[in-house]
C-alpha positions as protocol buffer text, in pm:
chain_id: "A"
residue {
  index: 1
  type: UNK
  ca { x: 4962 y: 1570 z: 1251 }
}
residue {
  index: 2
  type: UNK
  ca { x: 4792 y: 1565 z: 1623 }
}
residue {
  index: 3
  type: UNK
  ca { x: 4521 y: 1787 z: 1526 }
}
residue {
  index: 4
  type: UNK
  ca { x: 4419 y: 1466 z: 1251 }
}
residue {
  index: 5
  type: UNK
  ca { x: 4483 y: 1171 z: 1429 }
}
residue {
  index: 6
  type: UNK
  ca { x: 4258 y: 1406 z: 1721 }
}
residue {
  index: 7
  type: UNK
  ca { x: 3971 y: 1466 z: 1494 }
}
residue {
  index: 8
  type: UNK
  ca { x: 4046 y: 1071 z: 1327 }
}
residue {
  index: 9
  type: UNK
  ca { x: 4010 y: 996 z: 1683 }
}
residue {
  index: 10
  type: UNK
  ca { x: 3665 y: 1195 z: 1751 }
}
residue {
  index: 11
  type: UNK
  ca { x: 3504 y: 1076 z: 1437 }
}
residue {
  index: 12
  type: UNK
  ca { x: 3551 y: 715 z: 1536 }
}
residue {
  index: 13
  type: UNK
  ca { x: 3390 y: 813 z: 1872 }
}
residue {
  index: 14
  type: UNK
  ca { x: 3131 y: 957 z: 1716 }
}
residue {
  index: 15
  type: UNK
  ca { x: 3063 y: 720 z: 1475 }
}
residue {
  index: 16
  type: UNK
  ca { x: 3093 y: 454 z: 1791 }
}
residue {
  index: 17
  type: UNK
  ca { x: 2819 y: 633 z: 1977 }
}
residue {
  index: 18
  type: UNK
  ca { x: 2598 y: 689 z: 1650 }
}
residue {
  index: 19
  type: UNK
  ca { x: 2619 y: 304 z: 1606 }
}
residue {
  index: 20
  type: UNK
  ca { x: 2534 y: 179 z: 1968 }
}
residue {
  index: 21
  type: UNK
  ca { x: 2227 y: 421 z: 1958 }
}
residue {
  index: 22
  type: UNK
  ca { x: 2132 y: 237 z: 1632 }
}
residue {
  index: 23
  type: UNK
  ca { x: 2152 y: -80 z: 1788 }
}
residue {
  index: 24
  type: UNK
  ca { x: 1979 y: 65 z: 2073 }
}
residue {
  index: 25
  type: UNK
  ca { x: 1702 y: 182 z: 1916 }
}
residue {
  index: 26
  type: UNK
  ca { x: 1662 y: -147 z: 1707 }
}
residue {
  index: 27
  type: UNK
  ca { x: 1670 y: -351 z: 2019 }
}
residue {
  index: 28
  type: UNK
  ca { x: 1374 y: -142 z: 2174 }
}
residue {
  index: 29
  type: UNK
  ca { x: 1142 y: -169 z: 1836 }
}
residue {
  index: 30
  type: UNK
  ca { x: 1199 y: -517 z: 1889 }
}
residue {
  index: 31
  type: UNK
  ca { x: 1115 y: -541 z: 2234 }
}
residue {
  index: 32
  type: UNK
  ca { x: 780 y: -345 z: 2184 }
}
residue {
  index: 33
  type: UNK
  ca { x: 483 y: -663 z: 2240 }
}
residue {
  index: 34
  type: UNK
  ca { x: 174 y: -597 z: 1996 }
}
residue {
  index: 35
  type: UNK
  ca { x: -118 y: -807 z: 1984 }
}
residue {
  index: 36
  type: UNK
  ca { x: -304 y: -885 z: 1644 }
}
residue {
  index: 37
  type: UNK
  ca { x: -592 y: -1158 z: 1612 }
}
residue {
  index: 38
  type: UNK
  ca { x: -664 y: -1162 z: 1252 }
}
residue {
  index: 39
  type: UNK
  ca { x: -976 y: -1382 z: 1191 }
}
residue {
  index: 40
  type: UNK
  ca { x: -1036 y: -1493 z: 820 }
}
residue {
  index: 41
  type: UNK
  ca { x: -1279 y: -1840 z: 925 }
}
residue {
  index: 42
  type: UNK
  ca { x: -1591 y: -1751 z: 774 }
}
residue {
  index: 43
  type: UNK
  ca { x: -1671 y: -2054 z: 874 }
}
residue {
  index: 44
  type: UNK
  ca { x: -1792 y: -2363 z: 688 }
}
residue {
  index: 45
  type: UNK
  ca { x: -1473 y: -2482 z: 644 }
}
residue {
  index: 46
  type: UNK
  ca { x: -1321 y: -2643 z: 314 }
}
residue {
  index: 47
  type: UNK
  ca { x: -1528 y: -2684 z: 17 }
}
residue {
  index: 48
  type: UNK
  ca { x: -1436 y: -3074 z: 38 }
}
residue {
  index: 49
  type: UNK
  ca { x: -1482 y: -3099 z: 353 }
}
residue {
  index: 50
  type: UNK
  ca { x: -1861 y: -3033 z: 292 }
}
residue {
  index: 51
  type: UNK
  ca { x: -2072 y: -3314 z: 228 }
}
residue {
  index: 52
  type: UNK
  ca { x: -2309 y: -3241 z: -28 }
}
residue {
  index: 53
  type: UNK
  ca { x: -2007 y: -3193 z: -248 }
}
residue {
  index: 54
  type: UNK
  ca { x: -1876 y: -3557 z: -221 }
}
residue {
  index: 55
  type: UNK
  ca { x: -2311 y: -3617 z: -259 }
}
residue {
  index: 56
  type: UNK
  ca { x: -2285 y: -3441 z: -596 }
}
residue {
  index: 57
  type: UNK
  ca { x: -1956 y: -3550 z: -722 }
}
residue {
  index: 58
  type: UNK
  ca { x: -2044 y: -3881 z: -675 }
}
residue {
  index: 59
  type: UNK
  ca { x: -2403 y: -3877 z: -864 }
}
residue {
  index: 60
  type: UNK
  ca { x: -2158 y: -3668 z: -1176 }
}
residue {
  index: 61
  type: UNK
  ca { x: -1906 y: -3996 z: -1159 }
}
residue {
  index: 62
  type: UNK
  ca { x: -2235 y: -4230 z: -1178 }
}
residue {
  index: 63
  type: UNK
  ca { x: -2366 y: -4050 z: -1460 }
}
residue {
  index: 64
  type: UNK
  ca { x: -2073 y: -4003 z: -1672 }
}
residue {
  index: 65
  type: UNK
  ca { x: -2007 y: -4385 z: -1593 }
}
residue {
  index: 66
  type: UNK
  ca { x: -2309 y: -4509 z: -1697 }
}
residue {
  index: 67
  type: UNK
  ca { x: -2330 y: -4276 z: -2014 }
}
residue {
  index: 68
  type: UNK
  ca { x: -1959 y: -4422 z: -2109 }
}
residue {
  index: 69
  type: UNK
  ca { x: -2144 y: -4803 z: -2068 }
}
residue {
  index: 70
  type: UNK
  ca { x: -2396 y: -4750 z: -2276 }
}
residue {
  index: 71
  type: UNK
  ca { x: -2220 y: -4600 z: -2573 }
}
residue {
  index: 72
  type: UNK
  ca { x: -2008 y: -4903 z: -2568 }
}
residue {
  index: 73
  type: UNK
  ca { x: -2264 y: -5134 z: -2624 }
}
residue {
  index: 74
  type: UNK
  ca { x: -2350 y: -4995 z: -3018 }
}
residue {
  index: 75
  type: UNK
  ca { x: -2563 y: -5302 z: -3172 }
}
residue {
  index: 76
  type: UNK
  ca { x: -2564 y: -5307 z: -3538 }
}
């Protein structure tokens, strides 16, 4: 009954010092500082940000407005 509660008493041990280096080894991939600049600006910005956009948006609205006005006014 020794000889278990011995190797009982070894495994835990081992197990112990299997787990700290674990923890250790987690610790230093943590620790490690890496720099990464990732730059995705083409530049230009945002499509709506742009002003011909708002230019030509708002000439479409004018059109489609004034095409909606006139077939309204159907005379007979």
């Amino acid at each position: 009954m020794k000889s278990l509660k011995k190797i009982s008493t070894s495994f835990k041990n081992l197990l112990a010092i299997l787990m700290l280096c674990l923890v250790q080894t987690t610790t230093f991939a943590q620790d490690k500082k890496v720099d990464v600049n990732i730059s995705t600006d083409k530049g230009g910005g945002d499509w709506y940000a742009q002003p011909w956009v708002w230019i030509v948006g708002g000439a479409v609205f004018l059109l489609l407005l004034v095409a909606l006005m006139r077939g309204n006014s159907n005379k007979d």
